[in-house]
Short mmCIF file of C-alpha atoms and ligand atoms in Angstrom, two decimals:
data_model
loop_
_atom_site.label_atom_id
_atom_site.label_comp_id
_atom_site.label_asym_id
_atom_site.label_seq_id
_atom_site.Cartn_x
_atom_site.Cartn_y
_atom_site.Cartn_z
CA MET A 1 132.85 118.86 126.22
CA ASN A 2 131.29 122.23 125.47
CA ALA A 3 128.44 123.80 127.40
CA MET A 4 125.78 122.82 124.84
CA SER A 5 126.64 119.17 124.57
CA THR A 6 124.67 116.40 126.26
CA GLU A 7 126.41 113.81 128.40
CA ARG A 8 125.86 110.48 126.67
CA LEU A 9 125.06 108.08 129.46
CA TYR A 10 124.66 105.17 127.01
CA ASP A 11 128.32 105.56 126.13
CA ALA A 12 129.59 104.43 129.54
CA ASP A 13 126.63 102.22 130.46
CA PRO A 14 124.63 100.73 127.59
CA TYR A 15 122.45 98.92 130.18
CA LEU A 16 121.11 102.13 131.74
CA ARG A 17 117.34 102.07 131.20
CA ALA A 18 116.22 105.09 133.26
CA PHE A 19 117.80 108.39 134.24
CA ASP A 20 117.05 111.87 135.51
CA ALA A 21 118.27 114.93 133.63
CA LEU A 22 117.96 118.67 133.53
CA VAL A 23 116.13 120.24 130.56
CA THR A 24 118.48 122.76 128.93
CA GLU A 25 116.37 123.69 125.89
CA ALA A 26 112.77 123.16 124.78
CA CYS A 27 110.92 124.45 121.75
CA PRO A 28 107.90 123.39 119.69
CA ALA A 29 108.81 121.26 116.68
CA ASP A 30 107.52 122.00 113.16
CA ALA A 31 104.99 119.20 113.47
CA ALA A 32 102.02 119.90 115.73
CA GLY A 33 101.98 118.22 119.12
CA LYS A 34 105.74 117.69 119.19
CA ILE A 35 108.37 119.39 121.33
CA LEU A 36 112.13 119.33 120.82
CA VAL A 37 113.86 118.83 124.17
CA VAL A 38 117.59 118.95 124.93
CA THR A 39 118.83 117.68 128.28
CA ASP A 40 122.18 117.89 130.06
CA ARG A 41 122.47 114.08 129.99
CA THR A 42 120.63 111.25 128.29
CA ALA A 43 120.46 107.49 127.98
CA PHE A 44 118.68 107.79 124.61
CA PHE A 45 120.89 106.71 121.73
CA PRO A 46 120.36 109.08 118.78
CA GLU A 47 119.91 107.94 115.20
CA GLY A 48 123.28 107.48 113.57
CA GLY A 49 125.72 105.10 111.95
CA GLY A 50 122.84 103.35 110.19
CA GLN A 51 120.99 102.66 113.45
CA SER A 52 117.49 103.86 114.32
CA PRO A 53 117.14 105.96 117.50
CA ASP A 54 115.94 104.70 120.86
CA GLY A 55 112.32 105.09 121.82
CA GLY A 56 110.91 105.53 125.30
CA THR A 57 109.51 108.33 127.42
CA LEU A 58 110.68 111.66 128.80
CA ALA A 59 108.62 113.04 131.71
CA GLY A 60 106.07 110.40 130.74
CA PHE A 61 105.71 111.66 127.15
CA PRO A 62 106.60 109.36 124.25
CA VAL A 63 109.96 110.05 122.59
CA THR A 64 109.55 109.52 118.84
CA ASP A 65 112.96 110.60 117.55
CA VAL A 66 116.42 111.34 118.91
CA GLN A 67 119.06 113.25 116.95
CA LEU A 68 122.62 114.32 117.73
CA ARG A 69 123.31 117.96 116.86
CA PRO A 70 126.69 119.01 115.49
CA ASP A 71 127.35 120.89 118.78
CA GLY A 72 126.93 117.65 120.74
CA GLY A 73 123.43 118.37 122.03
CA VAL A 74 121.07 115.39 121.95
CA VAL A 75 117.63 116.49 120.73
CA HIS A 76 114.65 114.39 121.83
CA THR A 77 111.44 114.76 119.83
CA VAL A 78 108.73 114.44 122.45
CA GLU A 79 105.15 113.75 121.46
CA ILE A 80 102.72 115.72 123.64
CA GLY A 81 99.84 115.19 121.20
CA GLN A 82 96.26 115.96 122.13
CA GLY A 83 95.81 115.50 125.86
CA GLY A 84 99.49 114.58 125.92
CA ALA A 85 100.17 117.00 128.73
CA ALA A 86 97.63 115.29 130.99
CA ALA A 87 99.01 111.85 130.12
CA GLY A 88 102.50 113.10 130.91
CA ALA A 89 101.33 114.51 134.21
CA ALA A 90 99.81 111.18 135.17
CA ALA A 91 102.98 109.29 134.25
CA GLY A 92 105.10 111.93 135.99
CA ALA A 93 102.99 111.66 139.12
CA THR A 94 103.41 107.88 139.18
CA ALA A 95 107.13 108.39 138.93
CA GLY A 96 106.88 110.81 141.82
CA ALA A 97 107.99 113.86 139.87
CA ASN A 98 106.46 116.77 137.97
CA ALA A 99 102.95 116.11 139.18
CA GLU A 100 101.89 119.56 138.02
CA ALA A 101 103.06 118.90 134.44
CA ALA A 102 99.56 119.45 133.07
CA ALA A 103 100.33 123.17 132.90
CA VAL A 104 101.42 124.21 129.44
CA ALA A 105 103.59 127.29 128.83
CA GLY A 106 103.77 128.52 125.24
CA GLY A 107 102.68 125.11 123.98
CA ILE A 108 105.35 123.39 126.05
CA PRO A 109 104.24 121.34 129.07
CA GLU A 110 105.74 122.78 132.24
CA ALA A 111 107.46 119.48 132.95
CA LEU A 112 109.56 119.97 129.83
CA LEU A 113 110.56 123.60 130.36
CA PRO A 114 114.26 124.46 130.71
CA GLY A 115 115.40 124.09 134.29
CA GLN A 116 113.03 121.20 135.01
CA THR A 117 114.34 117.83 136.05
CA VAL A 118 112.85 115.12 133.85
CA HIS A 119 112.78 111.39 134.25
CA GLY A 120 113.64 109.43 131.13
CA GLU A 121 113.02 105.76 130.40
CA ILE A 122 114.18 104.06 127.26
CA ASP A 123 112.30 101.28 125.49
CA TRP A 124 114.59 98.54 126.70
CA GLY A 125 113.23 95.74 124.49
CA HIS A 126 113.93 97.84 121.40
CA ARG A 127 117.35 98.98 122.66
CA PHE A 128 118.52 95.51 123.68
CA SER A 129 117.45 94.11 120.30
CA ASN A 130 119.51 96.85 118.64
CA MET A 131 122.47 95.99 120.89
CA GLN A 132 122.21 92.31 119.96
CA ASN A 133 121.99 93.07 116.25
CA HIS A 134 124.69 95.73 116.29
CA THR A 135 127.14 93.47 118.12
CA GLY A 136 126.28 90.60 115.78
CA GLU A 137 127.12 92.87 112.87
CA HIS A 138 130.55 93.62 114.39
CA ILE A 139 131.26 89.89 114.69
CA LEU A 140 130.24 89.13 111.09
CA SER A 141 132.09 92.15 109.69
CA GLY A 142 135.17 91.41 111.82
CA LEU A 143 135.27 87.77 110.71
CA MET A 144 134.86 88.70 107.03
CA HIS A 145 137.54 91.36 107.35
CA GLY A 146 139.95 88.98 109.05
CA GLN A 147 139.32 86.02 106.78
CA TYR A 148 138.70 87.65 103.38
CA GLY A 149 139.84 91.26 103.79
CA PHE A 150 136.35 92.59 103.03
CA ASP A 151 135.38 96.03 104.29
CA ASN A 152 131.98 96.92 105.66
CA ILE A 153 130.71 99.67 103.34
CA GLY A 154 127.20 100.06 104.72
CA PHE A 155 125.10 99.16 107.73
CA HIS A 156 121.39 99.61 108.28
CA LEU A 157 119.63 98.74 111.52
CA SER A 158 115.96 99.67 111.53
CA ASP A 159 113.00 98.17 113.31
CA ASN A 160 112.21 96.14 110.21
CA SER A 161 115.52 94.93 108.88
CA VAL A 162 119.22 94.67 109.53
CA THR A 163 121.52 94.72 106.53
CA LEU A 164 125.25 94.94 106.13
CA ASP A 165 127.08 95.62 102.88
CA VAL A 166 130.62 94.47 102.12
CA ASN A 167 132.88 94.98 99.11
CA GLY A 168 133.37 91.31 98.29
CA HIS A 169 131.32 88.24 97.52
CA LEU A 170 131.11 84.83 99.19
CA THR A 171 129.76 81.52 97.94
CA ASP A 172 126.76 79.93 99.68
CA GLU A 173 129.10 77.53 101.48
CA GLN A 174 131.30 80.38 102.67
CA VAL A 175 128.25 82.26 103.94
CA ARG A 176 127.11 79.22 105.95
CA ALA A 177 130.67 78.79 107.33
CA LEU A 178 130.70 82.49 108.27
CA GLU A 179 127.37 82.13 110.07
CA THR A 180 128.69 79.13 112.00
CA ALA A 181 131.92 80.95 112.92
CA ALA A 182 129.92 83.95 114.14
CA ASN A 183 127.79 81.72 116.37
CA GLU A 184 130.93 80.08 117.74
CA VAL A 185 131.99 83.57 118.88
CA VAL A 186 128.61 83.82 120.64
CA TRP A 187 129.15 80.45 122.37
CA ARG A 188 132.61 81.50 123.56
CA ASN A 189 130.85 84.38 125.35
CA VAL A 190 133.82 86.74 124.96
CA PRO A 191 133.77 90.29 126.37
CA VAL A 192 132.76 93.28 124.25
CA THR A 193 134.33 96.52 125.44
CA ALA A 194 134.29 100.16 124.35
CA ARG A 195 137.06 102.64 125.14
CA TYR A 196 138.82 105.77 123.92
CA PRO A 197 142.44 104.84 123.15
CA ASP A 198 145.02 107.64 123.49
CA ALA A 199 146.95 108.96 120.51
CA ALA A 200 149.95 106.72 121.22
CA GLU A 201 147.82 103.57 121.24
CA LEU A 202 145.91 104.63 118.14
CA GLU A 203 149.26 104.74 116.29
CA THR A 204 149.59 100.99 116.56
CA LEU A 205 146.01 99.79 117.06
CA VAL A 206 144.52 97.99 114.08
CA TYR A 207 140.81 98.66 113.82
CA ARG A 208 138.04 98.87 111.26
CA SER A 209 136.53 102.28 110.73
CA LYS A 210 133.28 102.79 108.85
CA LYS A 211 133.79 106.49 108.31
CA GLU A 212 135.59 109.52 109.66
CA ILE A 213 134.42 110.31 113.17
CA ASP A 214 134.67 113.73 114.79
CA GLY A 215 136.11 114.01 118.28
CA PRO A 216 137.72 111.27 120.32
CA LEU A 217 137.68 107.87 118.68
CA ARG A 218 135.66 105.18 120.45
CA VAL A 219 136.89 101.70 119.67
CA VAL A 220 134.64 98.71 120.29
CA THR A 221 136.47 95.43 120.75
CA VAL A 222 135.01 91.95 120.46
CA GLU A 223 137.81 90.06 122.16
CA GLY A 224 139.88 88.08 119.69
CA VAL A 225 137.56 88.91 116.78
CA ASP A 226 137.26 92.59 115.97
CA ASN A 227 138.26 96.18 116.72
CA CYS A 228 135.96 98.76 115.18
CA ALA A 229 135.39 102.50 115.59
CA CYS A 230 131.77 102.83 116.71
CA CYS A 231 129.69 105.04 118.99
CA ALA A 232 126.63 102.78 119.46
CA PRO A 233 125.66 100.65 122.47
CA HIS A 234 126.64 96.97 122.35
CA VAL A 235 126.10 93.97 124.62
CA SER A 236 128.92 93.37 127.10
CA ARG A 237 129.45 89.68 126.31
CA THR A 238 128.78 87.92 123.02
CA GLY A 239 126.65 85.25 124.73
CA GLU A 240 123.89 87.84 125.13
CA ILE A 241 123.39 87.87 121.35
CA GLY A 242 121.95 84.36 121.56
CA LEU A 243 121.79 83.54 117.86
CA ILE A 244 123.17 85.09 114.68
CA ARG A 245 121.40 84.25 111.42
CA ILE A 246 122.20 85.30 107.86
CA VAL A 247 118.80 85.15 106.17
CA ARG A 248 119.48 86.66 102.74
CA VAL A 249 122.45 87.35 100.50
CA LEU A 250 122.14 89.68 97.51
CA ARG A 251 124.74 90.90 95.05
CA TYR A 252 125.09 94.58 95.77
CA ALA A 253 127.36 97.37 94.50
CA GLY A 254 130.09 94.99 93.36
CA GLY A 255 129.94 93.11 96.65
CA MET A 256 127.10 91.69 98.66
CA ARG A 257 124.37 92.77 101.04
CA LEU A 258 123.68 90.41 103.93
CA THR A 259 120.37 90.57 105.74
CA ILE A 260 121.00 89.38 109.27
CA LEU A 261 118.91 88.69 112.35
CA CYS A 262 120.34 88.42 115.83
CA GLY A 263 118.98 87.64 119.26
CA ARG A 264 115.26 88.17 119.77
CA ARG A 265 114.74 88.90 116.09
CA ALA A 266 116.53 85.68 115.12
CA LEU A 267 114.34 83.72 117.53
CA ALA A 268 111.18 85.39 116.20
CA SER A 269 112.14 84.48 112.63
CA VAL A 270 112.88 80.87 113.59
CA GLN A 271 109.50 80.67 115.36
CA SER A 272 107.78 82.12 112.30
CA MET A 273 109.54 79.65 109.99
CA GLN A 274 108.68 76.83 112.38
CA ALA A 275 105.00 77.78 112.10
CA GLN A 276 105.31 77.88 108.30
CA ALA A 277 107.02 74.48 108.25
CA GLU A 278 104.36 73.00 110.52
CA ALA A 279 101.60 74.37 108.28
CA VAL A 280 103.22 72.98 105.10
CA SER A 281 103.91 69.69 106.86
CA HIS A 282 100.24 69.45 107.80
CA LEU A 283 99.03 70.45 104.31
CA THR A 284 101.33 67.99 102.55
CA ASN A 285 100.90 65.28 105.15
CA SER A 286 104.65 64.84 105.40
CA PRO A 287 107.27 65.13 108.16
CA GLN A 288 108.75 68.61 108.59
CA GLU A 289 112.18 67.39 107.52
CA GLN A 290 110.74 66.39 104.14
CA ILE A 291 108.49 69.30 103.21
CA ALA A 292 110.70 70.35 100.28
CA ASP A 293 110.42 66.84 98.80
CA ALA A 294 106.67 66.92 99.44
CA ALA A 295 106.33 70.30 97.71
CA ALA A 296 108.37 69.06 94.73
CA ARG A 297 106.15 65.97 94.50
CA LEU A 298 103.01 68.13 94.59
CA LEU A 299 104.36 70.39 91.86
CA ALA A 300 105.13 67.36 89.69
CA GLU A 301 101.57 66.16 90.25
CA VAL A 302 100.20 69.57 89.31
CA GLU A 303 102.30 69.58 86.15
CA ALA A 304 101.01 66.11 85.21
CA GLU A 305 97.43 67.27 85.84
CA ARG A 306 98.00 70.34 83.66
CA HIS A 307 99.25 68.10 80.88
CA HIS A 308 96.17 65.93 81.28
CA VAL A 309 93.88 68.99 81.17
CA ARG A 310 95.61 70.26 78.00
CA GLU A 311 94.98 66.92 76.33
CA LEU A 312 91.33 66.97 77.34
CA GLU A 313 90.93 70.53 76.08
CA GLU A 314 92.46 69.58 72.76
CA ARG A 315 89.97 66.69 72.49
CA ILE A 316 87.07 68.98 73.36
CA ALA A 317 88.26 71.44 70.69
CA GLN A 318 88.51 68.60 68.17
CA ILE A 319 84.93 67.52 68.89
CA HIS A 320 83.68 71.09 68.44
CA LEU A 321 85.61 71.38 65.19
CA GLU A 322 84.12 68.16 63.80
CA SER A 323 80.57 69.21 64.62
CA ALA A 324 80.90 72.82 63.41
CA PRO A 325 78.54 73.92 60.62
CA GLY A 326 79.81 74.89 57.15
CA GLY A 327 79.10 78.64 57.41
CA ASN A 328 79.54 81.05 60.31
CA ALA A 329 80.40 79.01 63.38
CA TRP A 330 79.84 80.04 67.02
CA VAL A 331 81.17 77.63 69.60
CA PHE A 332 80.34 77.80 73.33
CA GLU A 333 82.46 75.81 75.77
CA LYS A 334 82.81 76.14 79.52
CA HIS A 335 86.22 74.50 79.84
CA LEU A 336 88.70 75.96 77.43
CA SER A 337 91.86 77.91 78.22
CA VAL A 338 93.16 80.56 75.88
CA LEU A 339 95.72 78.52 73.88
CA PRO A 340 93.36 75.72 72.72
CA GLN A 341 90.66 78.37 72.31
CA ARG A 342 92.83 80.29 69.83
CA ALA A 343 93.87 77.07 68.06
CA LEU A 344 90.20 76.16 67.65
CA VAL A 345 89.41 79.60 66.16
CA ASN A 346 92.26 79.13 63.65
CA ALA A 347 91.00 75.69 62.71
CA LEU A 348 87.41 76.99 62.35
CA CYS A 349 88.67 79.84 60.12
CA ASP A 350 90.33 77.29 57.83
CA ARG A 351 86.96 75.53 57.40
CA LEU A 352 85.09 78.73 56.52
CA PRO A 353 83.89 78.96 52.90
CA GLU A 354 86.18 80.66 50.35
CA GLY A 355 83.50 83.31 49.82
CA GLY A 356 83.92 84.58 53.34
CA GLY A 357 82.64 83.91 56.82
CA LEU A 358 83.08 84.48 60.54
CA CYS A 359 83.64 82.22 63.52
CA GLY A 360 84.10 82.59 67.24
CA VAL A 361 84.77 80.55 70.35
CA PHE A 362 83.18 81.63 73.63
CA ALA A 363 84.81 80.17 76.73
CA GLY A 364 82.79 80.42 79.91
CA GLU A 365 79.17 80.13 80.90
CA ASP A 366 75.98 82.10 81.37
CA GLY A 367 76.06 84.10 84.59
CA SER A 368 79.81 84.58 84.82
CA GLY A 369 80.10 85.58 81.13
CA TYR A 370 82.43 84.58 78.32
CA MET A 371 85.97 85.25 77.10
CA TYR A 372 85.75 85.26 73.34
CA ILE A 373 88.12 84.95 70.39
CA ALA A 374 86.71 85.44 66.91
CA GLY A 375 88.20 85.17 63.43
CA GLY A 376 87.22 85.75 59.82
CA ARG A 377 87.99 84.54 56.35
CA GLY A 378 87.33 87.08 53.61
CA ALA A 379 85.41 89.00 56.29
CA ASP A 380 86.46 91.42 59.03
CA ALA A 381 86.47 89.80 62.46
CA ARG A 382 86.11 93.25 64.00
CA THR A 383 82.44 93.18 62.98
CA VAL A 384 82.04 90.48 65.68
CA SER A 385 83.60 92.53 68.48
CA GLY A 386 81.81 95.65 67.18
CA ARG A 387 78.43 93.93 67.24
CA LEU A 388 78.99 92.44 70.72
CA ARG A 389 80.08 95.82 72.03
CA GLU A 390 77.13 97.64 70.51
CA ARG A 391 74.44 95.14 71.52
CA LEU A 392 75.82 93.66 74.74
CA GLY A 393 78.42 96.16 76.00
CA ALA A 394 81.26 93.70 75.39
CA LYS A 395 84.91 94.67 75.73
CA GLY A 396 87.70 93.89 73.30
CA GLY A 397 88.84 94.25 69.72
CA GLY A 398 91.81 93.41 67.52
CA ARG A 399 92.85 92.98 63.91
CA PRO A 400 90.63 92.14 60.87
CA GLU A 401 91.83 88.50 61.08
CA MET A 402 91.27 88.02 64.82
CA VAL A 403 89.63 89.80 67.75
CA GLN A 404 89.30 88.93 71.40
CA GLY A 405 87.58 90.23 74.48
CA SER A 406 84.98 89.51 77.12
CA VAL A 407 81.22 89.73 77.23
CA GLN A 408 78.81 89.57 80.16
CA ALA A 409 75.77 87.98 78.51
CA SER A 410 74.07 84.63 78.05
CA LYS A 411 74.69 82.26 75.13
CA GLU A 412 71.20 83.00 73.83
CA GLU A 413 71.79 86.79 73.87
CA ILE A 414 75.14 86.40 72.14
CA LEU A 415 73.72 84.14 69.40
CA ARG A 416 70.87 86.62 68.85
CA ALA A 417 73.31 89.51 68.54
CA LEU A 418 75.44 87.61 66.03
CA SER A 419 72.58 86.05 64.05
CA GLU A 420 72.41 88.70 61.32
CA LEU A 421 76.15 88.87 60.63
ZN1 LIG B 501 128.88 99.19 116.77
#
């Protein structure tokens, strides 16, 4: 370990939530109100291997990012913000350290200056959730590797989603069987260990490796299930994961991308789905176990109603057609959707005199306005849209045979505007 590198306390003890460390470097970050702080040791896991960094506090200030430098130094981005120094001082005082942190030297709170001892606390809820999800990923990837020979080619663990990509595809049944097998590993509550095997052991050890890793190789073992090179914190026994769910499977890059949820996140998603199921059950007045049937029945009813409405609209159109005058015809109808409306315009056009004429169907009502379709025979239908635009500010246009658009006006205003055409 060189002089610049930070001792990674999470490596030996992933359950360490608080620690004290010596500040070795501190400088203002590019963004205002942020300080980059390097310490001699840290329990903060930096972003890496597809996993988001730990959050928490350093000397009472929020830690918003953690990155591992090539030289092994762990850089904490500390948010001092406006009044951040005072907040940090208060938190520091409660912790019994750095009570005078309110002093700021060169934009850096005194509590964060090199040589100071700082107290760090990681956001344990966030970290433990990451540990549950990361370990769950090892189990799923290990099982798929053992059973199907798939390799994990991508892993993403953010606060919003957990995905893992493999270079092979499974059927729905195989995915459900995989999920069950992964949960059986949880129930067996087997140990999860991390160690640095020596060169001799590495010769013979079979392990998965996501990518080349610099320095000594850390191998994480889920007993009887998986060996994988990994530097992240994991739970120490699989029972702590609680529940592993595969919630989405997409074809991806010749293989598949699984969206997974483990532990607290899996529980939260089940609770959310439970609430959804209860709501649908209530709305459809059916038992929760039968909401899919109830939804299918409702859709069938909606489809039947739509069919009924189409028939009624066709009858309404027929009545309008039969009562239309011989010359220009302007029809107003509240209930008419666009397909029967267009069919009615075509039928009205056919009835127009050989010498030429115009017709139009206005669907809607006074107040909310009308959607119109107009046609012509031996006359340009665009004169209708042109007149409505010019007199009533209507929108729309089209071809000489047919125009369509909308107009915010009353039936009386529209008929007046069209009366001299
Ligand atoms: Zn891992």
